[in-house]
Coordinates of C-alpha atoms in Angstrom, one line a residue:
Chain A
S1032 CA 72.9 -9.4 38.2
L1033 CA 73.7 -10.8 41.4
V1034 CA 72.4 -9.8 45.7
L1035 CA 74.3 -9.9 49.0
G1036 CA 73.3 -11.7 51.5
P1037 CA 73.1 -10.4 54.1
S1038 CA 76.3 -11.8 56.3
T1039 CA 78.4 -10.5 53.9
H1040 CA 78.5 -7.0 54.8
S1041 CA 80.7 -6.8 57.3
P1042 CA 83.8 -4.4 55.1
G1043 CA 86.3 -6.5 53.3
A1044 CA 84.0 -9.6 53.2
R1045 CA 83.6 -11.7 50.3
P1046 CA 80.8 -11.2 48.0
V1047 CA 78.6 -14.7 48.0
A1048 CA 76.5 -14.9 44.4
M1049 CA 73.4 -16.0 45.5
V1050 CA 70.0 -16.6 42.8
S1051 CA 68.8 -12.5 42.4
R1052 CA 64.7 -12.1 44.0
P1053 CA 63.1 -9.9 41.0
P1054 CA 62.4 -6.8 42.5
L1055 CA 59.4 -5.6 43.5
F1056 CA 57.8 -3.2 41.0
A1057 CA 54.4 -1.2 41.0
T1058 CA 52.3 -2.0 38.5
V1059 CA 53.4 -5.5 37.9
V1060 CA 55.3 -8.6 39.8
V1061 CA 57.7 -10.7 38.0
D1062 CA 59.2 -13.7 38.3
V1063 CA 61.2 -16.8 38.0
D1064 CA 61.1 -19.8 37.7
L1065 CA 64.1 -21.5 38.1
R1066 CA 63.7 -24.9 37.4
T1067 CA 61.9 -24.3 34.0
H1068 CA 63.8 -21.5 32.7
V1069 CA 60.6 -19.5 32.3
G1070 CA 60.0 -15.6 33.6
T1071 CA 56.8 -14.3 34.1
L1072 CA 56.0 -10.5 33.2
R1073 CA 52.5 -9.5 34.8
L1074 CA 50.7 -6.7 34.6
N1075 CA 49.3 -6.5 37.6
R1076 CA 46.0 -3.3 37.8
P1077 CA 43.4 -6.3 37.6
N1078 CA 40.7 -4.2 38.9
K1079 CA 41.7 -1.1 36.4
S1080 CA 41.5 -3.9 34.3
N1081 CA 45.3 -3.1 33.7
A1082 CA 45.1 0.0 31.9
L1083 CA 48.9 1.7 31.2
D1084 CA 49.2 5.1 34.2
P1085 CA 52.4 6.7 34.0
Q1086 CA 53.6 3.8 36.5
M1087 CA 53.7 1.2 33.9
W1088 CA 55.2 3.0 31.5
V1089 CA 57.9 3.2 33.9
D1090 CA 57.5 -0.4 35.3
I1091 CA 57.0 -2.5 32.0
P1092 CA 60.5 -1.7 30.4
A1093 CA 62.0 -1.9 33.9
A1094 CA 60.6 -5.4 34.6
L1095 CA 62.3 -6.3 30.7
Q1096 CA 65.2 -5.3 31.1
W1097 CA 65.6 -7.3 34.7
L1098 CA 64.5 -10.2 32.4
D1099 CA 67.0 -9.6 29.6
N1100 CA 69.6 -9.6 32.3
N1101 CA 69.3 -12.9 34.7
T1102 CA 70.9 -15.8 32.6
D1103 CA 68.2 -17.4 34.6
V1104 CA 65.3 -16.7 31.7
R1105 CA 65.9 -18.5 28.6
C1106 CA 61.6 -17.5 28.0
V1107 CA 59.2 -15.2 28.8
V1108 CA 55.4 -15.2 29.5
L1109 CA 53.4 -11.3 29.2
C1110 CA 50.6 -11.7 30.7
G1111 CA 47.6 -10.0 33.3
A1112 CA 46.4 -10.1 36.4
G1113 CA 42.4 -10.5 36.5
K1114 CA 39.5 -10.7 33.7
N1115 CA 41.2 -8.5 30.6
F1116 CA 44.6 -8.2 29.7
C1117 CA 44.5 -4.1 29.0
A1118 CA 42.2 -2.1 28.2
G1119 CA 44.6 0.9 26.7
I1120 CA 45.8 3.5 28.2
D1121 CA 44.2 5.0 31.5
V1122 CA 41.8 7.7 30.0
S1123 CA 40.5 7.9 34.1
S1124 CA 40.9 11.4 34.6
P1125 CA 41.5 14.6 32.2
E1126 CA 44.7 15.0 34.5
V1127 CA 45.8 11.4 33.6
L1128 CA 44.8 11.5 29.7
G1129 CA 46.8 14.8 29.7
E1130 CA 50.0 13.4 31.0
Q1131 CA 49.1 10.1 29.1
L1132 CA 49.6 12.4 25.9
G1133 CA 52.4 13.7 27.5
Q1134 CA 51.1 17.3 27.5
Q1135 CA 53.5 19.9 29.3
T1136 CA 52.8 23.0 30.0
H1137 CA 55.7 25.6 28.4
S1138 CA 56.9 29.1 28.8
V1139 CA 55.9 30.3 25.8
D1140 CA 52.5 29.7 24.0
C1141 CA 54.7 27.2 21.5
A1142 CA 53.7 25.1 18.9
G1143 CA 57.1 24.2 17.6
R1144 CA 58.2 23.7 21.5
K1145 CA 54.9 21.3 22.3
A1146 CA 55.9 19.2 19.6
E1147 CA 59.1 18.9 20.7
S1148 CA 58.1 17.6 24.0
M1149 CA 55.3 15.4 22.3
F1150 CA 57.8 13.9 20.0
R1151 CA 59.7 12.6 23.5
H1152 CA 56.8 11.6 25.2
V1153 CA 55.6 9.2 22.3
R1154 CA 58.9 8.0 21.5
R1155 CA 59.3 7.2 25.5
L1156 CA 56.2 5.0 25.2
Q1157 CA 57.6 3.7 22.2
D1158 CA 60.7 2.6 23.4
A1159 CA 58.5 0.9 26.6
F1160 CA 57.4 -2.1 24.2
T1161 CA 60.4 -2.1 22.1
A1162 CA 61.7 -3.2 25.7
V1163 CA 60.3 -6.8 24.9
E1164 CA 62.0 -6.5 20.9
K1165 CA 65.2 -5.5 22.9
C1166 CA 64.8 -8.7 25.5
R1167 CA 66.9 -11.7 24.2
A1168 CA 64.4 -13.9 25.4
P1169 CA 61.0 -14.7 23.5
V1170 CA 58.1 -13.7 24.9
I1171 CA 54.7 -15.4 24.5
C1172 CA 51.8 -12.4 25.1
A1173 CA 49.1 -14.6 26.8
M1174 CA 45.8 -12.4 26.7
Q1175 CA 42.1 -12.7 28.1
G1176 CA 38.6 -10.5 28.3
A1177 CA 40.1 -7.0 26.7
C1178 CA 42.9 -6.0 24.8
F1179 CA 42.5 -3.1 23.3
G1180 CA 44.3 0.0 21.7
G1181 CA 47.6 -0.1 23.8
G1182 CA 47.3 -3.6 25.0
V1183 CA 47.2 -4.1 21.0
D1184 CA 50.6 -1.7 20.9
L1185 CA 52.2 -4.0 23.2
A1186 CA 50.9 -7.5 22.4
V1187 CA 51.7 -7.3 19.1
A1188 CA 55.6 -6.3 20.2
C1189 CA 56.1 -9.7 21.8
D1190 CA 57.0 -12.6 19.8
I1191 CA 54.6 -15.4 20.3
R1192 CA 50.7 -14.7 21.1
V1193 CA 48.0 -16.6 22.4
C1194 CA 44.8 -16.3 23.7
A1195 CA 42.0 -17.0 25.6
D1196 CA 38.9 -17.6 23.4
D1197 CA 37.2 -14.9 25.5
T1198 CA 39.5 -11.9 24.0
K1199 CA 38.6 -8.9 22.7
F1200 CA 41.5 -6.7 20.0
C1201 CA 40.2 -3.6 18.8
V1202 CA 43.1 -1.1 18.0
K1203 CA 40.9 1.7 19.3
E1204 CA 43.2 4.9 18.7
V1205 CA 40.7 6.6 15.7
D1206 CA 38.0 6.6 17.9
L1207 CA 39.9 8.5 20.6
A1208 CA 40.6 11.1 17.4
I1209 CA 44.4 9.5 17.4
V1210 CA 46.5 8.3 14.9
A1211 CA 47.8 4.6 17.2
D1212 CA 51.9 5.1 17.5
I1213 CA 53.4 3.2 20.3
G1214 CA 53.8 0.8 17.4
T1215 CA 50.6 -1.2 16.0
L1216 CA 50.5 0.3 12.5
Q1217 CA 54.7 -1.0 12.3
R1218 CA 54.1 -4.5 13.7
L1219 CA 50.1 -5.5 13.2
P1220 CA 50.3 -5.1 9.0
L1221 CA 53.3 -7.7 9.2
L1222 CA 51.3 -10.1 11.4
V1223 CA 48.2 -9.5 9.5
G1224 CA 48.8 -8.4 6.4
H1225 CA 48.7 -4.8 5.2
G1226 CA 44.6 -4.3 4.0
I1227 CA 43.0 -6.7 7.4
A1228 CA 45.5 -4.1 10.1
L1229 CA 44.2 -1.4 7.7
E1230 CA 40.3 -2.4 8.2
W1231 CA 40.8 -2.8 11.7
A1232 CA 42.9 0.5 12.6
L1233 CA 40.6 2.0 10.6
T1234 CA 37.2 1.6 11.7
A1235 CA 38.6 0.9 16.0
R1236 CA 36.1 -2.1 15.6
V1237 CA 36.0 -5.4 18.3
V1238 CA 37.6 -8.2 16.5
D1239 CA 37.0 -11.8 18.8
A1240 CA 39.5 -13.9 19.2
E1241 CA 38.3 -16.8 16.6
E1242 CA 39.0 -13.4 13.7
A1243 CA 42.3 -12.7 15.2
L1244 CA 43.7 -16.9 14.8
A1245 CA 42.4 -16.8 11.6
A1246 CA 43.9 -13.3 10.7
G1247 CA 47.7 -14.8 11.9
L1248 CA 47.0 -12.3 14.9
V1249 CA 47.4 -14.6 17.0
T1250 CA 48.8 -18.7 17.9
K1251 CA 46.3 -20.7 19.6
V1252 CA 43.3 -19.6 21.7
V1253 CA 42.1 -22.0 24.1
P1254 CA 39.5 -22.0 27.1
S1255 CA 40.0 -18.7 29.7
Q1256 CA 40.4 -21.7 32.4
E1257 CA 44.2 -23.2 30.2
L1258 CA 45.0 -19.6 28.8
L1259 CA 48.1 -19.1 31.5
A1260 CA 48.9 -23.3 32.1
V1261 CA 49.1 -23.1 27.7
A1262 CA 51.8 -20.2 27.5
T1263 CA 54.0 -21.5 30.1
E1264 CA 54.3 -25.4 28.8
L1265 CA 54.6 -23.8 25.1
A1266 CA 57.3 -21.0 26.8
Q1267 CA 58.8 -24.4 29.0
N1268 CA 59.2 -25.5 25.9
I1269 CA 61.2 -23.2 24.9
A1270 CA 63.0 -22.5 27.8
Q1271 CA 63.9 -26.3 26.8
K1272 CA 65.9 -25.8 23.7
S1273 CA 69.8 -24.1 22.9
P1274 CA 69.7 -20.3 24.4
L1275 CA 71.9 -19.4 21.8
A1276 CA 69.4 -20.9 19.4
T1277 CA 66.0 -19.5 20.4
Q1278 CA 67.3 -16.5 21.1
G1279 CA 69.2 -16.2 17.8
T1280 CA 66.5 -17.3 16.3
K1281 CA 64.3 -14.1 17.8
T1282 CA 67.7 -11.5 16.9
A1283 CA 67.8 -13.1 13.7
A1284 CA 63.7 -12.7 12.4
L1285 CA 63.7 -9.0 13.6
H1286 CA 66.5 -8.4 11.8
S1287 CA 65.0 -9.7 9.2
R1288 CA 61.4 -8.2 9.6
D1289 CA 63.1 -4.5 9.0
H1290 CA 65.4 -6.2 6.1
S1291 CA 66.4 -7.2 2.6
V1292 CA 66.4 -10.4 2.1
E1293 CA 69.8 -9.9 1.0
D1294 CA 71.0 -7.9 4.2
G1295 CA 69.1 -10.4 7.1
L1296 CA 71.0 -13.1 4.8
V1297 CA 74.5 -11.5 5.2
F1298 CA 73.4 -10.5 8.5
V1299 CA 72.5 -14.6 10.2
A1300 CA 75.1 -15.9 8.5
H1301 CA 77.8 -13.0 10.7
L1302 CA 75.3 -14.0 13.6
N1303 CA 76.1 -18.1 13.1
S1304 CA 80.0 -17.4 12.6
A1305 CA 80.6 -17.7 16.0
R1306 CA 76.8 -19.5 17.0
L1307 CA 77.4 -22.3 15.1
Q1308 CA 81.2 -22.8 16.8
S1309 CA 79.2 -23.3 20.2
A1310 CA 79.1 -25.8 22.4
D1311 CA 75.1 -26.5 22.1
L1312 CA 75.4 -28.4 18.7
D1313 CA 77.8 -31.4 20.6
E1314 CA 75.2 -31.2 23.3
A1315 CA 72.0 -31.8 21.2
M1316 CA 73.9 -34.1 19.2
A1317 CA 74.8 -36.3 22.0
A1318 CA 71.4 -36.3 23.6
K1319 CA 69.9 -36.7 20.4
F1320 CA 71.9 -40.2 20.0
G1321 CA 71.8 -40.7 23.4
N1322 CA 68.3 -41.0 23.6
R1323 CA 68.1 -38.5 26.7
K1324 CA 67.0 -34.9 26.9
P1325 CA 69.2 -32.2 25.9
T1326 CA 71.2 -29.5 28.9
Y1327 CA 71.8 -26.3 27.8
A1328 CA 74.7 -24.2 30.0
K1329 CA 73.2 -20.6 31.0
L1330 CA 74.3 -18.0 28.9
Chain B
P328 CA 73.3 -23.1 -35.1
S329 CA 71.7 -23.3 -32.4
R330 CA 71.7 -26.9 -30.9
W331 CA 69.2 -28.6 -28.2
S332 CA 71.7 -29.1 -25.1
R333 CA 71.5 -32.1 -23.3
P334 CA 71.1 -31.1 -18.9
P335 CA 74.3 -32.8 -17.0
L336 CA 74.9 -35.1 -15.3
F337 CA 74.4 -34.3 -11.8
A338 CA 75.6 -36.9 -9.1
T339 CA 72.4 -36.2 -6.3
V340 CA 69.9 -34.2 -9.6
V341 CA 68.3 -35.5 -11.9
V342 CA 67.5 -32.8 -14.9
D343 CA 65.1 -32.5 -17.3
V344 CA 63.7 -30.3 -20.0
D345 CA 60.1 -30.8 -22.1
L346 CA 61.0 -29.1 -25.8
R347 CA 57.3 -29.3 -26.0
T348 CA 56.3 -27.6 -22.8
H349 CA 59.1 -25.9 -22.3
V350 CA 59.1 -26.9 -19.2
G351 CA 62.4 -27.5 -17.1
T352 CA 62.0 -29.9 -13.7
L353 CA 64.9 -30.2 -11.3
R354 CA 64.4 -33.8 -9.1
L355 CA 66.2 -33.9 -5.8
N356 CA 67.7 -38.0 -6.2
R357 CA 68.7 -39.1 -3.4
P358 CA 65.4 -40.9 -2.5
N359 CA 67.3 -43.5 0.2
K360 CA 67.8 -40.9 1.9
S361 CA 65.1 -38.7 2.0
N362 CA 66.7 -35.9 -0.4
A363 CA 68.8 -35.0 2.6
L364 CA 71.0 -32.2 1.9
D365 CA 75.0 -33.2 1.7
P366 CA 78.2 -31.9 0.5
Q367 CA 77.2 -32.7 -3.1
M368 CA 73.9 -31.8 -3.0
W369 CA 75.1 -28.1 -2.6
V370 CA 76.7 -27.9 -5.6
D371 CA 74.3 -30.0 -7.6
I372 CA 71.3 -27.5 -7.2
P373 CA 72.6 -24.6 -7.7
A374 CA 74.3 -25.6 -11.0
A375 CA 71.1 -27.5 -12.4
L376 CA 69.8 -24.2 -11.4
Q377 CA 72.3 -22.0 -13.4
W378 CA 72.0 -24.3 -16.3
L379 CA 67.9 -24.1 -16.1
D380 CA 67.9 -20.6 -16.2
N381 CA 70.6 -20.6 -18.8
N382 CA 68.6 -22.7 -21.2
T383 CA 66.7 -21.0 -23.2
D384 CA 64.1 -23.5 -23.8
V385 CA 62.8 -22.7 -19.7
R386 CA 60.5 -21.2 -19.4
C387 CA 59.4 -22.4 -16.0
V388 CA 60.4 -25.5 -13.6
V389 CA 59.2 -27.5 -11.3
L390 CA 61.8 -28.2 -8.1
C391 CA 60.7 -31.6 -7.0
G392 CA 61.9 -34.6 -5.6
A393 CA 62.7 -38.2 -5.5
G394 CA 60.4 -40.8 -3.2
K395 CA 58.5 -40.7 -0.3
N396 CA 59.8 -37.5 1.2
F397 CA 60.5 -34.1 -0.1
C398 CA 63.4 -33.5 1.8
A399 CA 64.2 -34.3 5.0
G400 CA 66.6 -31.4 5.8
I401 CA 71.0 -31.5 6.4
D402 CA 71.7 -35.4 6.1
V403 CA 73.1 -35.4 9.9
S404 CA 74.3 -39.3 9.4
S405 CA 77.4 -39.0 11.0
P406 CA 79.4 -37.1 13.1
E407 CA 82.0 -36.0 10.5
V408 CA 79.7 -35.4 7.6
L409 CA 77.9 -33.4 10.1
G410 CA 81.1 -31.5 11.2
E411 CA 81.6 -30.8 7.0
Q412 CA 78.2 -29.9 6.5
L413 CA 78.3 -26.5 9.7
G414 CA 81.6 -25.3 8.0
Q415 CA 84.2 -26.8 10.7
Q416 CA 87.6 -27.2 9.4
T417 CA 91.2 -26.9 11.1
H418 CA 93.5 -24.2 10.8
S419 CA 97.0 -23.6 11.9
V420 CA 96.2 -22.2 14.7
D421 CA 93.5 -23.1 17.9
C422 CA 92.0 -19.0 16.9
A423 CA 87.7 -18.5 17.1
G424 CA 87.9 -15.6 14.6
R425 CA 89.5 -17.8 11.8
K426 CA 86.8 -20.3 13.1
A427 CA 84.4 -18.0 12.4
E428 CA 85.6 -16.3 9.2
S429 CA 85.4 -19.6 7.9
M430 CA 81.9 -20.5 9.1
F431 CA 80.9 -17.1 7.7
R432 CA 82.3 -18.3 4.1
H433 CA 81.0 -21.0 4.9
V434 CA 77.3 -20.5 5.8
R435 CA 77.1 -17.5 2.7
R436 CA 78.1 -20.6 0.1
L437 CA 75.3 -22.7 1.6
Q438 CA 72.4 -19.8 1.3
D439 CA 73.5 -18.9 -2.2
A440 CA 72.9 -22.1 -2.9
F441 CA 69.2 -21.5 -2.2
T442 CA 69.5 -17.9 -4.0
A443 CA 70.2 -19.6 -7.1
V444 CA 66.4 -20.4 -7.1
E445 CA 65.9 -17.1 -7.6
K446 CA 68.2 -15.7 -9.2
C447 CA 67.2 -18.7 -12.1
R448 CA 65.0 -16.1 -13.9
A449 CA 62.0 -19.1 -15.0
P450 CA 59.2 -19.2 -11.6
V451 CA 59.6 -22.2 -9.6
I452 CA 57.2 -24.5 -8.4
C453 CA 57.7 -26.8 -5.7
A454 CA 56.5 -29.9 -5.7
M455 CA 56.5 -31.4 -1.7
Q456 CA 55.8 -34.9 -0.6
G457 CA 56.3 -36.6 3.3
A458 CA 58.9 -34.2 5.0
C459 CA 60.2 -30.7 4.0
F460 CA 61.9 -30.4 7.9
G461 CA 65.0 -27.8 7.7
G462 CA 67.0 -27.5 5.1
G463 CA 64.0 -28.7 3.1
V464 CA 62.0 -26.0 5.0
D465 CA 64.8 -23.4 3.7
L466 CA 64.9 -24.5 0.0
A467 CA 60.9 -23.9 -0.6
V468 CA 61.0 -21.0 1.0
A469 CA 62.9 -20.0 -2.0
C470 CA 60.8 -21.2 -4.3
D471 CA 58.3 -18.7 -6.0
I472 CA 55.3 -21.1 -5.8
R473 CA 54.4 -24.1 -3.6
V474 CA 52.4 -26.5 -4.3
C475 CA 52.5 -30.4 -1.9
A476 CA 50.9 -33.2 -1.3
D477 CA 48.3 -33.7 1.5
D478 CA 51.1 -36.4 3.6
T479 CA 53.2 -33.1 3.5
K480 CA 54.9 -32.3 6.8
F481 CA 57.0 -29.5 7.5
C482 CA 59.5 -28.8 10.4
V483 CA 61.8 -25.6 10.9
K484 CA 64.2 -28.2 13.0
E485 CA 66.8 -26.1 14.0
V486 CA 66.9 -25.0 17.2
D487 CA 66.4 -28.4 18.2
L488 CA 70.1 -29.3 17.1
A489 CA 71.2 -25.8 18.7
I490 CA 70.9 -24.1 15.2
V491 CA 69.6 -20.7 14.2
A492 CA 68.4 -21.5 10.3
D493 CA 70.8 -19.7 8.5
I494 CA 70.1 -21.2 4.6
G495 CA 66.5 -18.0 4.5
T496 CA 63.8 -19.2 6.3
L497 CA 63.6 -16.6 9.0
Q498 CA 63.7 -14.5 5.9
R499 CA 61.4 -15.7 3.5
L500 CA 59.3 -17.6 5.6
P501 CA 58.0 -15.1 7.4
L502 CA 56.8 -12.5 4.4
L503 CA 54.5 -15.9 3.5
V504 CA 53.1 -17.0 6.4
G505 CA 53.6 -13.8 8.7
H506 CA 56.4 -12.4 11.7
G507 CA 53.8 -14.4 13.9
I508 CA 53.3 -17.9 12.3
A509 CA 56.6 -18.1 11.4
L510 CA 58.5 -17.4 14.4
E511 CA 55.9 -20.5 16.2
W512 CA 57.6 -22.2 14.2
A513 CA 60.7 -21.7 13.9
L514 CA 61.1 -21.4 17.5
T515 CA 59.5 -24.2 19.0
A516 CA 60.2 -26.7 15.8
R517 CA 57.0 -28.2 15.9
V518 CA 55.3 -30.6 12.6
V519 CA 53.6 -28.3 11.0
D520 CA 50.6 -30.5 8.4
A521 CA 49.4 -29.9 5.0
E522 CA 46.5 -28.3 6.0
E523 CA 48.2 -26.1 8.5
A524 CA 50.4 -24.9 5.6
L525 CA 47.6 -24.3 3.2
A526 CA 46.4 -21.1 5.7
A527 CA 49.3 -20.2 7.1
G528 CA 49.9 -19.2 2.8
L529 CA 53.2 -21.8 2.6
V530 CA 51.4 -22.9 0.0
T531 CA 49.1 -22.5 -2.4
K532 CA 47.9 -25.6 -3.1
V533 CA 46.9 -29.5 -1.0
V534 CA 46.4 -32.6 -3.7
P535 CA 46.6 -36.3 -2.9
S536 CA 50.0 -37.3 -2.7
Q537 CA 49.3 -39.8 -6.8
E538 CA 49.0 -36.3 -8.6
L539 CA 51.0 -33.5 -6.6
L540 CA 53.5 -34.0 -10.4
A541 CA 50.3 -33.6 -12.0
V542 CA 49.5 -30.5 -10.8
A543 CA 53.0 -28.9 -10.6
T544 CA 53.9 -29.8 -13.6
E545 CA 50.6 -28.8 -15.3
L546 CA 51.0 -25.6 -13.1
A547 CA 53.7 -25.2 -14.3
Q548 CA 52.9 -25.7 -18.5
N549 CA 50.8 -23.3 -18.1
I550 CA 52.2 -20.6 -16.8
A551 CA 55.2 -21.7 -19.6
Q552 CA 52.5 -20.9 -22.5
K553 CA 52.7 -16.8 -21.3
S554 CA 54.9 -15.0 -22.7
P555 CA 58.5 -15.0 -20.7
L556 CA 59.2 -12.3 -20.4
A557 CA 56.4 -11.1 -19.3
T558 CA 56.1 -14.2 -16.7
Q559 CA 60.0 -13.4 -15.6
G560 CA 60.3 -9.9 -15.1
T561 CA 56.9 -10.6 -13.3
K562 CA 58.9 -12.9 -10.5
T563 CA 61.5 -10.0 -10.5
A564 CA 59.5 -7.3 -10.3
A565 CA 57.7 -8.9 -7.3
L566 CA 61.3 -10.4 -5.7
H567 CA 62.3 -6.8 -6.1
S568 CA 59.6 -5.6 -4.2
R569 CA 59.8 -7.9 -1.8
D570 CA 62.8 -5.7 -0.5
H571 CA 61.9 -2.4 -1.3
S572 CA 59.8 0.6 -0.8
V573 CA 56.7 0.7 -3.2
E574 CA 57.8 4.0 -3.8
D575 CA 61.2 2.6 -5.5
G576 CA 59.5 -1.0 -6.2
L577 CA 57.4 1.0 -8.7
V578 CA 60.0 3.3 -10.0
F579 CA 62.0 -0.1 -10.7
V580 CA 59.2 -1.7 -12.7
A581 CA 58.5 1.5 -14.9
H582 CA 62.0 0.9 -16.4
L583 CA 61.8 -3.2 -16.6
N584 CA 58.5 -2.1 -18.9
S585 CA 60.0 0.8 -20.7
A586 CA 62.0 -1.9 -22.4
R587 CA 59.1 -4.9 -22.2
L588 CA 56.6 -3.2 -23.3
Q589 CA 57.8 -2.8 -26.8
S590 CA 58.0 -6.3 -27.1
A591 CA 56.3 -8.3 -30.3
D592 CA 55.1 -10.4 -27.7
L593 CA 52.8 -7.9 -26.4
D594 CA 51.5 -7.7 -30.5
E595 CA 50.6 -11.5 -30.1
A596 CA 49.9 -12.0 -27.7
M597 CA 46.6 -8.7 -28.9
A598 CA 46.4 -10.7 -32.4
A599 CA 45.1 -13.9 -30.3
K600 CA 43.3 -13.4 -28.6
F601 CA 41.3 -11.6 -31.5
G602 CA 42.3 -14.4 -33.9
N603 CA 41.0 -17.0 -30.9
R604 CA 43.7 -18.8 -31.1
K605 CA 45.9 -19.9 -28.2
P606 CA 49.2 -17.7 -28.4
T607 CA 53.0 -18.6 -29.2
Y608 CA 56.0 -16.7 -27.8
A609 CA 59.3 -17.0 -28.9
K610 CA 62.4 -18.0 -26.7
L611 CA 64.8 -16.0 -25.1

């Protein structure tokens, strides 16, 4: 997506292509490093431990969509400002909680209508985090401090998770008398196994970084002060590879997660029937035999 | 009259059958090329598996690689070989659609070569050492059990060749090590050692190099001593369940067992247990 520079505001002038600046969001900050092709999405309510308020449910998918459309971005780091990654849904007041749970008034006192509007509300929140999967660039989640409830929903929607050694995970929802409905019960079992996920979800107990690593929820645990550097380095590593290959890998793996092996094989064969014609293969070979680093064109 | 059929001679693999233990062996046999997958191997591997599948003397298969390395991946020794491996062929017109169609068929053929491991009803144990890279991982994850030497290095190498791994790794690896770990390995193309592979669930045993074949063979013999209807039905049912809901899997195995529970093997198992002897099962 392009923005027009000030010099092109006069009528009849031809638009000049410029590097697009990320939009300003109320609750998150988006940044793009043009040199490394790494995009960053930072949750930005640190004084509230990045608790998810109504505006964040709007900003997070909007930011991901912007990053997805930005062909300068080949890998995304999703992180949270401050001491805590995300403490879950903002329950600071009964009014906010009610809005967060999709409670709204209807003209009649009707359980059916309440259920319909709550269903649509939950789907909207789910879509906000499924936007991580719809973003074709791989998304690395970097966590520290508290990753509770909705924070886990967000983390498990990402492609890779790394965390600081002080991170505490908690599938908190049952303690609020809620069934976790924004993706944890759908995605966490595929990361840590059904049995472990169920134990965490039914007990709502706190899981530390070491246990999360052993279970497969995260692939790396580092000292707090190294978290962003390690996550960024991982993102840069991935962003240096062919974007068609890394993004096709994300697409194919996500498809396979939800399909039989046979259907997955057919899917990736169709995907690669086009991608194997890509110039990136020639560049990879040329770089290898030329003993240099490959440079891939933008998508 | 039945005769023991000798394994055919293959150009790039060696097949062997131990009639006493009912264990078949499929050995990748291009050790001076680290068993890199060349066009002939894509033909020999499924042909060998099909022969083993049809041989009722075979109850369990060990799949291994000659030499220091199990399989270094697709043979990229020359641009010509690589082009053939990627399914590039010339058409009468310069047409992206035709290229895509022939590449699709080519990828499917390569996928089928490794899916032949699953179609072989005998359980297949993969024994790996040294390099298990790219296509080597595709082959390993299609097997039923994996054991490896402590010097083994695994690598989902494809993104570094600007390729989406398309011969089965992205479909099968997540089911072994979890979606998150599989994606990290696949997106970074980093080298994973035997210890990490064990912790992640990619392999179930790591042994010193010199013990690898003995351990894999012992495991295969152990399985081959059991009722072939039971072990092969277990492979079939587990593979089905991998790709179906629990309810559909339950119905599938109930139908499978509606026939197999009538087998003479059940009587033999009980008789052997009470007779304090080892059971002996008839051929399929």
